[in-house]
Each structure stands twice: as structure tokens, then as C-alpha cells.
XYZ file of C-alpha atoms in Angstrom:
619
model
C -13.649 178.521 -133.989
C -10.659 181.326 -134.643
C -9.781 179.582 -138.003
C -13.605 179.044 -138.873
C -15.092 180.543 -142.033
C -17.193 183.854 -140.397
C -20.463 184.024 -143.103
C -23.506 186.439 -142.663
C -26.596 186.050 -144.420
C -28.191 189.105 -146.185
C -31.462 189.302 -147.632
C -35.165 191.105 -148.020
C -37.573 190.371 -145.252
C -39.968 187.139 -146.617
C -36.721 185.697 -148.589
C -36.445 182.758 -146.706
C -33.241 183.816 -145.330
C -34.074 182.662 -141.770
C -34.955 178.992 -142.786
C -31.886 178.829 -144.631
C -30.328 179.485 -141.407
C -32.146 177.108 -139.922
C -31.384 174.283 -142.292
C -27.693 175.265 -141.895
C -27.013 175.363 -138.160
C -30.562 173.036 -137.157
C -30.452 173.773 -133.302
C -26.290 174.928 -133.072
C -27.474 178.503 -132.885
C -27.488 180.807 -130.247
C -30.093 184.217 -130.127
C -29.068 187.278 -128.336
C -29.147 190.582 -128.917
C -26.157 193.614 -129.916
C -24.691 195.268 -126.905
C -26.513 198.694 -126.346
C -29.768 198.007 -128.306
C -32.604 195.291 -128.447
C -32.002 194.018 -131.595
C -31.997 190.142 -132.006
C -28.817 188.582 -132.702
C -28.634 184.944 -134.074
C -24.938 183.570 -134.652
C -24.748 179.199 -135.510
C -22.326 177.101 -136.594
C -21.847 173.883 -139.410
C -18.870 172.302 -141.008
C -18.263 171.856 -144.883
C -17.636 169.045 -146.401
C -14.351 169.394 -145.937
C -14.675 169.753 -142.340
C -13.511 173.195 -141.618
C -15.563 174.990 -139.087
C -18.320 178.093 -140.456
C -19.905 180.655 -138.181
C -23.023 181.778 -139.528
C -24.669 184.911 -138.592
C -28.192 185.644 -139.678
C -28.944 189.393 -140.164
C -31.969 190.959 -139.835
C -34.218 191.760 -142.969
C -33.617 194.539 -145.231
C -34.699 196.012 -148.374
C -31.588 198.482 -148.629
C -28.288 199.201 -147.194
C -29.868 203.129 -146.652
C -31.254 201.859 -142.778
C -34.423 203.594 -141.815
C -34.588 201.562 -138.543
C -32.625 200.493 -135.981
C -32.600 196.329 -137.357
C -32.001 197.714 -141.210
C -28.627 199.705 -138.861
C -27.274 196.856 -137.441
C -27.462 195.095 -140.973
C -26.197 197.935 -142.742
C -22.895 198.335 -140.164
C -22.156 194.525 -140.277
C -22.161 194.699 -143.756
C -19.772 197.779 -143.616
C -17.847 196.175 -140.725
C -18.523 198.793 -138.274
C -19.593 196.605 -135.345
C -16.825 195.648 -133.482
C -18.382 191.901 -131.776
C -18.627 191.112 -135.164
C -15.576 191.941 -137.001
C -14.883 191.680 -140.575
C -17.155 188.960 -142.233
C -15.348 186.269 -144.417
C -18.237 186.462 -147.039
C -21.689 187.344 -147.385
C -24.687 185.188 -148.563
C -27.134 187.022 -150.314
C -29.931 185.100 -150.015
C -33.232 186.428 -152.688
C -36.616 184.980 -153.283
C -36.389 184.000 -156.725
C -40.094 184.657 -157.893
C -39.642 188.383 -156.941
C -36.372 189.297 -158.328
C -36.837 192.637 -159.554
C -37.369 193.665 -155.909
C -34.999 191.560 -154.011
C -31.891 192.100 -156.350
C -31.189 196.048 -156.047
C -30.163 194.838 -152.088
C -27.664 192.521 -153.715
C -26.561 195.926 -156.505
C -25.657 197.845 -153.243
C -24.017 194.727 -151.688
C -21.738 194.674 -155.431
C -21.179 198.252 -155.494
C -19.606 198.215 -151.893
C -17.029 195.214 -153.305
C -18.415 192.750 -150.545
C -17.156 188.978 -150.999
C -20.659 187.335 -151.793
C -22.299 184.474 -153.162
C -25.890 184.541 -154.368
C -28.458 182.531 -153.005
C -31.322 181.794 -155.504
C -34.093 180.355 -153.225
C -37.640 179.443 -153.830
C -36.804 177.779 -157.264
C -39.615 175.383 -156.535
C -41.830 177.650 -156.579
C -40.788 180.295 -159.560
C -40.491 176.711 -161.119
C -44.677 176.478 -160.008
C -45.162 179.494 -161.827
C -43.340 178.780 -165.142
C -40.125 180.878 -164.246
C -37.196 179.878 -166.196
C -34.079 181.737 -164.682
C -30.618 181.081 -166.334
C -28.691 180.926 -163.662
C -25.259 180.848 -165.224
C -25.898 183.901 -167.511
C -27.221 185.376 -164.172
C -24.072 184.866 -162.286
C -22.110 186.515 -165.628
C -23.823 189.300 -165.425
C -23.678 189.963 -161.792
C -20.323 188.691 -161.563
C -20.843 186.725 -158.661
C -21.432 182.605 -158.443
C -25.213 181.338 -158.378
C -26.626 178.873 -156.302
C -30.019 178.005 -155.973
C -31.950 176.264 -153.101
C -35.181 175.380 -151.575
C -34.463 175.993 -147.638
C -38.319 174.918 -146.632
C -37.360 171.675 -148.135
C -32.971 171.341 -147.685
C -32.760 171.095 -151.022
C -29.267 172.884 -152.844
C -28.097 172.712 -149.426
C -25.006 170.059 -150.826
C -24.804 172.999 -153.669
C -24.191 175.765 -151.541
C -22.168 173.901 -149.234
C -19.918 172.709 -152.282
C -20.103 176.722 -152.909
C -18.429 177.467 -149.817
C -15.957 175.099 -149.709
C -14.218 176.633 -153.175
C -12.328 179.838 -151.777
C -12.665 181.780 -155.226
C -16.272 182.609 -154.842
C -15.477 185.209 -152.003
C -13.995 188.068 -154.243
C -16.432 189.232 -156.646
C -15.150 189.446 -160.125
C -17.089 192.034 -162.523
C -14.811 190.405 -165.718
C -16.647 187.794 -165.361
C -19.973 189.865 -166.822
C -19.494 189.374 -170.680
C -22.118 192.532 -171.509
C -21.159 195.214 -169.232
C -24.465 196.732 -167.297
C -24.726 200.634 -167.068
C -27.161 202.943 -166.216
C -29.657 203.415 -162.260
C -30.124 200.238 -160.677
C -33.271 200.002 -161.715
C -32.057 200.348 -165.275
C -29.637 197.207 -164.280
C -32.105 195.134 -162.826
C -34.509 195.501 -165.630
C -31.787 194.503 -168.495
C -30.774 191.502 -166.271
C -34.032 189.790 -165.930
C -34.974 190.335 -169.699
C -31.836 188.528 -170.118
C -31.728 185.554 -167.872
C -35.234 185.105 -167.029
C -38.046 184.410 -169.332
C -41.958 184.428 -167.883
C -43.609 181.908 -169.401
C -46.781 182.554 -166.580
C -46.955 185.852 -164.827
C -49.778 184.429 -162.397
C -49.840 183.249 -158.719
C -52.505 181.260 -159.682
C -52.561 179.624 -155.902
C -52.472 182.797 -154.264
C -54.692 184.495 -156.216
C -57.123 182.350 -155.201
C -56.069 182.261 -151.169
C -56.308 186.094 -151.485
C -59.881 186.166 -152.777
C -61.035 184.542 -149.582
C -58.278 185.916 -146.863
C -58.256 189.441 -148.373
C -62.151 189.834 -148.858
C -63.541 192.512 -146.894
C -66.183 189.836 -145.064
C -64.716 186.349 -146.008
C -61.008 187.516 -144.528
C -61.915 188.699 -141.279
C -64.515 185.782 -140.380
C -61.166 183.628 -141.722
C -58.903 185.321 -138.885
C -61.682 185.299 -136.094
C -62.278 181.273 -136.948
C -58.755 180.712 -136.822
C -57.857 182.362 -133.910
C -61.337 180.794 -132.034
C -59.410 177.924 -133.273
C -56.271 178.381 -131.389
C -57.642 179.140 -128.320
C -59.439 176.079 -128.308
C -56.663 174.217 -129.564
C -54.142 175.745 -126.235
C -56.990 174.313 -123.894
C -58.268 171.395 -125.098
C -55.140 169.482 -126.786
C -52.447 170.156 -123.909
C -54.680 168.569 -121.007
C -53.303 165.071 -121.635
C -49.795 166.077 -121.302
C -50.211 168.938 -118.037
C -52.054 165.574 -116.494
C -48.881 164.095 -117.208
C -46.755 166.502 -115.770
C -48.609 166.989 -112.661
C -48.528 163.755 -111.975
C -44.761 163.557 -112.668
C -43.898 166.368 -110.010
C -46.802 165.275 -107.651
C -44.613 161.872 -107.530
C -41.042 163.826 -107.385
C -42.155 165.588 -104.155
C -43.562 162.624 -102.437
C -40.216 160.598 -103.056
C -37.722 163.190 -102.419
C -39.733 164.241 -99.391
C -39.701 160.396 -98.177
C -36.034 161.085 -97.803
C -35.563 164.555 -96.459
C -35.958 163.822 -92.423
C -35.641 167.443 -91.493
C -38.882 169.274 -91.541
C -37.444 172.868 -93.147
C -35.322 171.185 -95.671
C -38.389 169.055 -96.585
C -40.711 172.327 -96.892
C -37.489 173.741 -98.777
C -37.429 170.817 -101.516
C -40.680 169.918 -101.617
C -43.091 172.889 -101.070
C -40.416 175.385 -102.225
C -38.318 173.910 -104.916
C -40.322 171.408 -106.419
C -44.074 172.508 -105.765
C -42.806 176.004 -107.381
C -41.539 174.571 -110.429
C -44.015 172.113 -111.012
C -46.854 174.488 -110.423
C -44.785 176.300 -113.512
C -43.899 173.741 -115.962
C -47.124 171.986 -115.928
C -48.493 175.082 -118.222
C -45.198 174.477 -120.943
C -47.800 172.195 -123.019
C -50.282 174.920 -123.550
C -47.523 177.275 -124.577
C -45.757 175.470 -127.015
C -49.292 174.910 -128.850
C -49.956 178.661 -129.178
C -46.460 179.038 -130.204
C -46.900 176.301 -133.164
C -49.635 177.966 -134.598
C -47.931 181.562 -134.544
C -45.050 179.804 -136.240
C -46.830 178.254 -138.856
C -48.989 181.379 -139.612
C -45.709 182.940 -139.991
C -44.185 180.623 -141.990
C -47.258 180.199 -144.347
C -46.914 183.371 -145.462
C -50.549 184.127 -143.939
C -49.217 186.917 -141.347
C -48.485 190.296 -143.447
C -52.109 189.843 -144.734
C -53.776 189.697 -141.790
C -51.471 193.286 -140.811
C -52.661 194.459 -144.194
C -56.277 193.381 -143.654
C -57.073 194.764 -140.566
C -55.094 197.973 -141.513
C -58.479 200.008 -141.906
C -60.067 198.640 -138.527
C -56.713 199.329 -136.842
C -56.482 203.069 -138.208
C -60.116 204.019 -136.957
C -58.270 203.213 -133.430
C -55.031 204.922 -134.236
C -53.146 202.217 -135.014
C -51.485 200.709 -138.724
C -51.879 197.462 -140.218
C -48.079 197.425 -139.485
C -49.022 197.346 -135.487
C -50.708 193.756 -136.302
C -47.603 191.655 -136.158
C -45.703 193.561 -133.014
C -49.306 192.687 -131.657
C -49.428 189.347 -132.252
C -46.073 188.280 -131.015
C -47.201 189.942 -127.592
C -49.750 187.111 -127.744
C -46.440 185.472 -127.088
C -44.645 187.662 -125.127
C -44.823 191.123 -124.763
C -40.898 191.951 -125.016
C -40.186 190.681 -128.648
C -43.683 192.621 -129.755
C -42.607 195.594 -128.424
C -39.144 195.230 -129.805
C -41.126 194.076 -133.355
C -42.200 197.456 -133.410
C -39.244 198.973 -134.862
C -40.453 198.339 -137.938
C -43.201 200.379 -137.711
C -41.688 204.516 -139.095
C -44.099 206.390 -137.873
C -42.896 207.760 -134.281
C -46.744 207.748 -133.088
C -47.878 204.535 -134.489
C -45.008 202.967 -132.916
C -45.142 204.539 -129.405
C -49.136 203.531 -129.235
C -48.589 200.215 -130.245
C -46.049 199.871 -127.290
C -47.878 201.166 -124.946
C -51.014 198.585 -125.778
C -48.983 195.742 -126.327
C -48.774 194.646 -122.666
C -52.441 194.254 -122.945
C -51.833 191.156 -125.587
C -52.657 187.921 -123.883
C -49.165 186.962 -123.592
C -48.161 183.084 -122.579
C -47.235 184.190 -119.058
C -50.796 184.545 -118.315
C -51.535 181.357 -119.724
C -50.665 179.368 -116.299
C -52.900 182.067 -114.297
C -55.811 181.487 -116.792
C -55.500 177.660 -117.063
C -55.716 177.797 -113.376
C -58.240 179.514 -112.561
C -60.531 178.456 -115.547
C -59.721 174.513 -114.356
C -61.078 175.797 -111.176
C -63.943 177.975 -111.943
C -65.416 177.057 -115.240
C -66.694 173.516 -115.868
C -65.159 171.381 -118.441
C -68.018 170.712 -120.703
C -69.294 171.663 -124.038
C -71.291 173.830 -125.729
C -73.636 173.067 -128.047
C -71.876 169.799 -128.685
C -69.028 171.414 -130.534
C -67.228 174.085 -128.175
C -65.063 173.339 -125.236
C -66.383 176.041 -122.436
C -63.256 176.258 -120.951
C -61.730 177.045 -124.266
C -64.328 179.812 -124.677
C -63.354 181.524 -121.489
C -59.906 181.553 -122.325
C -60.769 182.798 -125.667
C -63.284 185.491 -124.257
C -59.766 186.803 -122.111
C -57.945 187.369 -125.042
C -60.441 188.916 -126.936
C -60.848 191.141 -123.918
C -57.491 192.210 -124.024
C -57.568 192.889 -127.813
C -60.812 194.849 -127.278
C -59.276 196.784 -123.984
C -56.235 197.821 -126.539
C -58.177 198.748 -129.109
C -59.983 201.644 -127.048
C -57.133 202.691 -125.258
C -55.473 203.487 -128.665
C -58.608 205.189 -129.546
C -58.237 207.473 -126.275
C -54.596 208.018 -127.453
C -55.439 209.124 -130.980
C -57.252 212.123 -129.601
C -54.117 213.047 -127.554
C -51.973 212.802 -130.846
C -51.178 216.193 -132.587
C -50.730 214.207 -135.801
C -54.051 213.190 -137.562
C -53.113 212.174 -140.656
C -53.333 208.931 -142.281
C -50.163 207.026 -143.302
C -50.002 204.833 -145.844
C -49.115 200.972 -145.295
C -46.815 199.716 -147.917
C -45.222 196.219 -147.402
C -45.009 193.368 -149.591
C -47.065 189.933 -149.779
C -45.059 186.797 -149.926
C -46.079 183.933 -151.776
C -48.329 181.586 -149.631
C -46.174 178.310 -148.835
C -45.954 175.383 -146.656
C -44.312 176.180 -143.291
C -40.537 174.925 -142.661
C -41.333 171.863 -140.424
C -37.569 172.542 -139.159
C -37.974 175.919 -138.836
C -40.858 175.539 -136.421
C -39.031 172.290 -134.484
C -36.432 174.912 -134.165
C -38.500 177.842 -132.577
C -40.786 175.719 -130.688
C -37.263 173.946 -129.016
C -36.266 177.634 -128.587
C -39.712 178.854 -126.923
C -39.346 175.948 -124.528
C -35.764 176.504 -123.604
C -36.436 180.203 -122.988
C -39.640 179.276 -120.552
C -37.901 176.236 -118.873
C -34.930 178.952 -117.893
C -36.948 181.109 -116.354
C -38.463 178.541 -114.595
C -34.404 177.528 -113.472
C -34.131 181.302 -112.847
C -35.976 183.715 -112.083
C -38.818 181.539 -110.896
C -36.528 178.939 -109.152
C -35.229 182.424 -107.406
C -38.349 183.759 -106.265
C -39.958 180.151 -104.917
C -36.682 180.063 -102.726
C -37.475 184.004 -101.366
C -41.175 183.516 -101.061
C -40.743 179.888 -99.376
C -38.169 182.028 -96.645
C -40.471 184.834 -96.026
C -43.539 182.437 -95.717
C -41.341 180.009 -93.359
C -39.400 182.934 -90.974
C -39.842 184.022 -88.330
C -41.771 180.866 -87.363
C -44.770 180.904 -85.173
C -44.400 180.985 -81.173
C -45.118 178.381 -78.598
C -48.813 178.085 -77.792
C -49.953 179.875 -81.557
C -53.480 178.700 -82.007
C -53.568 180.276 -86.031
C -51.505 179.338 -89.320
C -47.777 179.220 -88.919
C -47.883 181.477 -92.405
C -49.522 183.907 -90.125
C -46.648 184.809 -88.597
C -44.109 184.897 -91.272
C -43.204 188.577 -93.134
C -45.026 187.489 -95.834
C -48.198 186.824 -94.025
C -47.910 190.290 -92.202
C -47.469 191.901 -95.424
C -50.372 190.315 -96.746
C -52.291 191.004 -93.870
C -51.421 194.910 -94.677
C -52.256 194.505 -98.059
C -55.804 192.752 -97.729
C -57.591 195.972 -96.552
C -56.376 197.148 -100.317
C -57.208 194.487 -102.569
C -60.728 193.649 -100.101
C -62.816 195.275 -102.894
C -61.511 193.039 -105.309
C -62.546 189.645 -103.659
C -58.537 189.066 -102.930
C -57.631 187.701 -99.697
C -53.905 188.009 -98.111
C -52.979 185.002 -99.324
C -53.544 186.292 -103.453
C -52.021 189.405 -102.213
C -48.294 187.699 -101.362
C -48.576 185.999 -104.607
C -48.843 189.810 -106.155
C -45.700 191.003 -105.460
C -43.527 188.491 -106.531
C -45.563 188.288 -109.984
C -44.524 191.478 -110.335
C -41.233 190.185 -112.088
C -43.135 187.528 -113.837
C -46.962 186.614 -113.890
C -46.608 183.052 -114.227
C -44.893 183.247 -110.611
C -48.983 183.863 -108.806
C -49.461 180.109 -109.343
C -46.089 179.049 -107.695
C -46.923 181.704 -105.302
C -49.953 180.869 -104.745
C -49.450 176.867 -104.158
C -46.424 177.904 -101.722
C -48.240 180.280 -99.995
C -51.105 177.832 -99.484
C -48.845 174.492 -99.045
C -47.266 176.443 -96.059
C -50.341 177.135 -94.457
C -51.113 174.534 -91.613
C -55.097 174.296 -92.525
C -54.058 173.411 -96.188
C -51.136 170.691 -95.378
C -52.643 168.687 -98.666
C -52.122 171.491 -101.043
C -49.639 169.993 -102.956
C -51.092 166.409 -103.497
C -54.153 167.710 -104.436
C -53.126 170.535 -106.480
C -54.122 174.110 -106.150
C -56.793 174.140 -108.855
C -58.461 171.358 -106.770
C -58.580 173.074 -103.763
C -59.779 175.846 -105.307
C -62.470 174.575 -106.773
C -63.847 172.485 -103.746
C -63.689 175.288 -101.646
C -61.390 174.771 -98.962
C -59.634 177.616 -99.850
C -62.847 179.579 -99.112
C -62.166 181.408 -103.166
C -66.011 182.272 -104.555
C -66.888 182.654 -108.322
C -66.763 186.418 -107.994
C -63.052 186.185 -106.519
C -62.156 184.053 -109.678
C -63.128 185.805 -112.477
C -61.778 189.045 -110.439
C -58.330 187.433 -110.557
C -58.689 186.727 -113.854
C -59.493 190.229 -114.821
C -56.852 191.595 -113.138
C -54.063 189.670 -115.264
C -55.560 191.001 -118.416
C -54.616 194.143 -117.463
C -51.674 194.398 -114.808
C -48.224 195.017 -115.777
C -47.084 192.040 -113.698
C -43.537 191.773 -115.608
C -39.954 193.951 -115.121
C -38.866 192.307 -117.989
C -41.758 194.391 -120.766
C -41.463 197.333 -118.364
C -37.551 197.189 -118.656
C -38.122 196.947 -122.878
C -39.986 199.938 -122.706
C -37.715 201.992 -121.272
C -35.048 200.697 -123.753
C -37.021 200.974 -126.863
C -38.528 204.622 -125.749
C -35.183 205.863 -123.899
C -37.924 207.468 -121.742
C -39.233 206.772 -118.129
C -42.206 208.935 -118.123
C -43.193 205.905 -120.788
C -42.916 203.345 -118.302
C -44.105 205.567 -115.671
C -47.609 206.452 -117.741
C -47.530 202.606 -118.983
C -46.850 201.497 -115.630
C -49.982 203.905 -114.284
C -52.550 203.235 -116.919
C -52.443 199.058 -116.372
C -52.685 199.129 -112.602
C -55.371 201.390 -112.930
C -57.323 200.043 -115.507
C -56.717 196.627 -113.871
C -58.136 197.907 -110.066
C -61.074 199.272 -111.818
C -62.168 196.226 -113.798
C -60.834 193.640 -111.358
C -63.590 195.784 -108.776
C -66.354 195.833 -111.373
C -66.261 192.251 -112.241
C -66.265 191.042 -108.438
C -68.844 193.332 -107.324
C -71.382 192.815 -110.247
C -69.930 189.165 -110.017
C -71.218 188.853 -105.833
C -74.804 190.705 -106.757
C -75.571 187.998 -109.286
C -73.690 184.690 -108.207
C -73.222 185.499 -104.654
């Protein structure tokens, strides 16, 4: 790649800049993030027609080269070649939403005025088209003195066009001769002559989201909207990835049983098969239910439908000392905590921002998912409700609305600790509703499950190996009438531990599966079926799976101890990896340290109401 092209794409958040990218490198991309700070980095590759290599590097969102945040920084030192790991880009694509010109072209004014190589992206054209936008895009490219090309990245159409573009080396100097009426005056000033000069309005209306925003912006109508589709999701996470967990169960169920057919020696058997295999099936199984909850939250995204939710529930969130602008960090903790708290960079004010990390941990993020889907399998029948409702799917939603209630009073404690008390304004712009980028989502949802299937190969590979050796040595004595576990470090650490964790309904065996949850949560359940597939009273644990032993009560678990367990993961700061962010994003360890403090706490205290008021009415 030393000869290849080296492009970067520029552009306004909500341009479409992304699924340009997408359409561009489809899954030839890699995501990382700039050395010394947390911002995402996304570099692909394609060839032109004329086969020569192009690296592609898609930079994040900005409405001006003046940065006011650390992502609008790295854009603004790329462009001005600052960043050494990037060097000196070969051109730049400018990439602007072509039914809201007059906002997204002063970017593209700076981009001029520095004497960048560019070429000008026109994209949406189907839809200005929609709404009776006529933009002349060769007296456009005159006036700007840079070439024109328009596109439709949802739908890969002007993708030949720009490619074409790229191929002609002349386009990568910008030429001001080329403007035949020379354009003077603020940038304002500019972009108001050029768009009464190549564009003519023939219907000023959104007619289609006029109408979306009657019923998602109303007052009433937009917030029963959210709650139905987020009722909706949660159902959706239970009920439509059973088939396929079946199927993976069953898959590693029959892996163990025929490696272990050929592994003669007992502790490399309990090695593969309890350690290895029973680990990482007892992960993967939940991948199903997390790639669901990640297609929605892509296609919310991609619809267009996410800034108004932030800007409808700006109000409610303010009463609690949060900003509409906390909405979106929040929801991508529903995913996973680290990229919400890193999404919060684009919140300005310093004590919105640091409240909004410090509650995102309690988001329902997918890591619990596995612990939930366990538990609830185990605990909760599957039946329905009122003919309709899935119970389980009510439970699960029920967690996460506990989570997203628990935040919302902890920022309410916080507000009264905040010197500042006044309001701040939310200003932030409204895309255009549209239909998601079916490649766009393919491509995150292949991401998502790359990401969770590596930290299964990992991290959670890592820690099944560790927790198999400290449940397996030192091995029990001649004549030992109790578990073999029972002898192991982890066993007498557990055994330490119970006296702890007895208010809670937790026995020593959830307390070993604790600690190395600590580094991820989805670990418990591999910890958990390890822990209990080592013990000699439970030699079936694995064939029958963990839920079902659970649930028939061998495992001696009541009702109480359940729903304790699940308490405690709505609130326990069972993951280095957020704690870690924090610390980056804050530069401060009393953060973590108060973060870290608050969770545990709040988690002991409900874990011990639940079980106790739990035992006095279910026993």
C-alpha cells in the first residue's frame, strides 16, 4: 500500500459520510483508535478502476475546522497534517448532505481557504430530488472551484462516478480560475450567493418528516413511541434469538462430548472440555441475543430516529441533571459502556459530561445480557402474558428499565452536588428521516460480532484457562470424603468470601465466579459452569447446561438467590475495560475511585434488599 492513493473523508455529522465509507471499503476496514486518546479511528481500503490501491480514512464528524472537542481535534489536525500516523493526505473528500447545504458547505469554505486537494461529494440527491431540489451541479463546482460528484451511499449509487473522480489526477489541486463570478464577502455571504445561484427550491417542505415529527416529537405521542419501541426490543433480544442459542448449545454440547471421547487423560480432558470448550460455549451461546439488540440500535441510528429521541427527552433528562445530548452516549452503553462513555465527548458542558459518565455503567450493556438470559431461563417461566407478552422478555425488560431508572436518580443526587445550576441549551440538528443502509448495518453487526467473538478468544479464553487451574490445583487428598473443588485455591477463596456475600443469597461457588467477572461480566456464566462442572456432585453440568441445573435445583439456587444475582449485575462495575475508559476520558482516578465506590455499594445494598424481601415472601 506505499504507492496507494491516501484519501480522508470530511464531512458534518448526519452527512452520510460513514455509509459512504462503508460502500467504499464494505468489510476491508479496520477501527482503532489515535495513540494517546480514545478517539475512534477507521482506516479501509478499495481499488479504482484502474486498479491502483486507495486507503481511505473516515474522520470523525465536524461542523468546523475551529475543534471544540477532542473528535472535531483529531479532524481538524489530519486535515492540517499534524498527526504524524497519518501523514500528509493525498486528497480530501468532502462529503455534504445535499438537502441542507447552507449548513454543510461553510465546512467545505474552510477546507478551500486552507488550499486542501478536495473533491466534493454531493450525497442525498435522492432525496433533495424528493423534495423538489434542483442543484446545478456544474455551475456549483465553478463556483467553488472544485469537481462535483453526487451520490446516494444508502443505495451505492454515483459510486462508479466518484470512483471515475478519483481515478483523474487533476481533481486533487483545487483551482479557484475555474469560478467564472468571483465570490467575496463572510462565508455566510458566500454560501448564500452560491445557492441562489445553483440551486433553485421548487418545495421548501419535508413533507415526510413533517409528518414523522408530529407523532415522534409530540409531547405524549413521542415518548409512548420510544417506550413501545424499546418494550419492543427487549422482547425482540429474548424471544427471536432462542432458536439459534438452542442451536449453539447444542453445537458445543456435541464438541465437548467428541473431543472428550478422544482425550484419555483425565486433566487434559477437564482442560478441553470443562475449561476450554464449556467456557466458550457457555459465552458464545448469548452472541444471538446481542447481535439483535445491536440491529435495532443500528437501524435507529441509521433512520435518522436517534437525535430526536436526545432532543425529546431533553426536558425529562434536565429535571435529573442531565441534557438531551446525554441520550445517545446513553444508549450506546445499552451496548457497551466504553464507546458511551467515549460518545460523550460530544457533550461541552464539563458537568453534563462527567454525570453522564459516571451513570453510564448503569446502562444495561450486552455483557450482562448472558448473566440475564441465564438466570431468567432459569428462574422465570417461559410463558405469556395476557396472550401477547413473552414473561421472560418482560423481566429482561423490567432490568433495563431498572438500570435507566437507578441512573436517573443518581444524576438527580449529583445535580445537588453541582455548583453550576443553570440550564444549557441543546442545539443540534435533525436529519432527514431515511431508510437505514442495509450495508451499513451488515457491516456493524459483522463488526459487533467480531469484537465479542475476540474476547471470547481472549480475554475470556484467558480467564476459563486460570479459573479451570485454580479450581483443579492443588487436588484433593487420599481418603477426601467432600468436592475435589473444595480443595482447590479457588474453593478456599470462595469459602472466605461466602461469610461476605451470605446476606445476599450467594454461595462460594457465585462468589469464584465474582472475581474473574471483574474484567468482564459475561465471564460469571463461564465461571459459573466451570466452577460447577468441576465439582464432583455436579459431574453432568455440562450436558445438561447450567440454566438446567439451576432451575431443577440441584444446585440448591432458590428464587430469592436469583433475582439477587440479577440485581447485583445491574449495578456492579464488573468490567476493567469501562473502569480503564474512565480514567482516560476524566484523566482522574478519584473518578474511577468514586465510580468504582458508588456501584459496589449501590449493588450490595439492592442485591441484600431484593433477597431478603425475596426469602420473606417466596421462601
Amino acid at each position: 500500500m506505499s504507492d496507494a492513493l491516501r484519501i480522508a473523508l470530511v464531512g458534518n455529522p448526519n452527512c452520510g459520510k460513514t455509509s459512504l465509507f462503508n460502500h467504499l471499503t464494505g468489510t476491508r476496514q479496520k477501527v482503532g483508535n489515535y495513540a494517546g486518546v480514545t478517539v475512534e479511528r477507521k482506516v479501509g481500503q478499495f481499488s479504482l478502476p484502474s486498479a491502483r490501491a486507495v486507503r481511505v480514512l473516515d474522520l470523525p464528524g465536524t461542523y468546523s475546522l475551529n475543534a471544540t472537542s477532542p473528535d472535531e481535534a483529531i479532524t481538524r489536525d489530519v486535515v492540517h497534517g499534524k498527526i504524524a500516523e497519518e501523514g500528509d493526505q493525498d486528497a480530501f473528500l468532502c462529503v455534504v448532505d445535499a438537502t441542507n447545504l447552507k449548513l454543510h458547505l461553510g465546512l467545505v469554505l474552510e477546507m478551500i481557504e486552507l488550499g486542501r486537494p478536495i473533491l466534493l461529494v454531493l450525497n442525498m440527491m435522492d432525496e433533495a430530488r424528493r423534495r423538489g431540489m434542483q442543484i446545478n451541479t456544474q455551475k456549483l463546482s465553478q463556483r467553488l472551484g472544485i469537481p462535483v460528484v453526487e451520490t446516494v451511499a444508502v443505495r451505492n449509487a454515483g459510486i462508479e462516478n466518484l470512483m471515475g473522480a478519483l481515478d483523474v489526477e487533476t481533481f486533487r489541486t483545487p483551482n479557484t480560475e475555474l469560478s467564472d463570478v468571483k465570490i467575496s464577502g463572510s462565508n455566510h455571504e458566500k454560501i448564500a450567493q452560491i445557492l441562489k445561484d445553483v440551486v433553485v427550491f421548487v418545495d421548501h417542505e419535508d413533507k415526510r418528516s413533517d409528518f414523522l415529527d408530529k407523532i415522534f416529537l409530540h409531547p405524549v405521542f413521542g415518548l409512548i413511541s420510544l417506550a413501545v419501541m424499546m418494550f419492543i426490543i427487549f422482547q425482540a433480544v429474548f424471544a427471536g434469538a432462542a432458536p439459534f442459542m438452542d442451536g449453539i448449545e447444542a453445537a458445543f454440547g456435541w464438541l465437548g462430548e467428541t473431543v472428550g471421547e478422544h482425550i484419555a487423560h483425565p486433566l487434559l480432558n477437564s482442560l478441553v472440555v470443562d475449561g476450554i470448550i464449556a467456557g466458550a460455549g457457555g459465552v458464545v451461546v448469548f452472541l444471538p441475543q446481542i447481535l439483535i439488540l445491536f440491529f435495532f440500535i443500528l437501524v435507529l441510528e441509521e433512520s435518522g430516529y436517534l437525535p430526536r429521541a436526545a432532543f425529546l427527552l431533553d426536558k425529562l433528562m434536565f429535571k435529573a441533571g442531565l441534557s438531551g445530548r446525554a441520550f445517545i452516549p446513553l444508549l450506546s452503553s445499552f451496548a457497551c459502556a466504553v464507546p458511551g462513555i467515549m460518545a460523550t465527548r460530544s457533550i461541552s458542558d464539563p458537568r453534563d459530561r462527567l454525570t453522564t459518565i459516571l451513570v453510564a455503567p448503569l446502562m444495561t450493556c450486552s455483557a450482562r445480557l448472558p448473566v440475564y438470559a441465564l438466570l431468567i431461563s432459569a428462574f422465570i417461566p417461559a410463558k405469556m402474558v395476557w396472550g401477547v407478552f413473552n414473561l421472560q422478555g418482560l423481566v429482561l425488560f423490567a432490568l433495563y428499565m431498572a438500570g435507566i431508572v437507578s441512573a436517573l436518580i443518581v444524576a438527580t443526587v449529583l445535580k445537588f452536588f453541582q455548583k453550576d445550576k443553570s440550564q444549557h441549551a441543546l442545539l443540534m440538528e435533525l436529519p432527514s428521516y431515511r431508510f437505514p443502509d442495509v450495508k451499513s448495518v451488515w457491516i456493524g453487526l459483522l463488526d459487533r460480532a467480531k469484537i465479542f467473538l475476540k474476547r471470547v478468544g481472549g480475554i475470556i479464553f484467558a480467564l476459563s484457562v486460570l479459573l479451570w487451574f485454580l479450581c483443579t490445583f492443588p487436588q484433593a487428598p487420599e481418603g477426601a470424603v467432600g468436592p475435589a473443588i473444595d480443595y482447590s485455591f479457588a474453593g478456599m477463596l470462595g469459602h472466605v468470601m461466602q461469610p461476605i456475600f451470605a446476606p445476599l443469597g450467594f454461595n462460594w461457588q457465585i462468589c469464584i465466579a465474582l472475581i474473574p467477572a471483574m474484567a468482564a461480566r459475561e465471564v460469571v456464566v463461564a465461571a459459573l459452569g466451570t466452577v460447577y462442572a468441576l465439582s464432583a456432585a455436579d459431574d453432568d453440568a455440562v450436558a445438561q447446561g447450567l440454566s438446567t441445573l439451576i432451575s431443577s435445583g440441584d444446585l440448591a439456587w432458590s428464587l430469592a438467590t436469583g433475582l439477587s444475582l440479577l440485581v447485583w449485575f445491574i449495578y456492579a462495575p464488573h468490567c476493567l475495560a469501562t473502569l480503564a475508559t474512565v480514567k482516560r476520558e476524566t484523566g482522574s482516578f478519584k473518578t474511577v475511585t468514586l465510580m468504582t465506590i458508588y456501584l459496589f455499594g449501590l449493588a450490595y445494598l439492592m442485591s441484600f434488599l431484593t433477597y431478603q424481601i425475596a426469602s420473606h415472601y417466596f421462601g
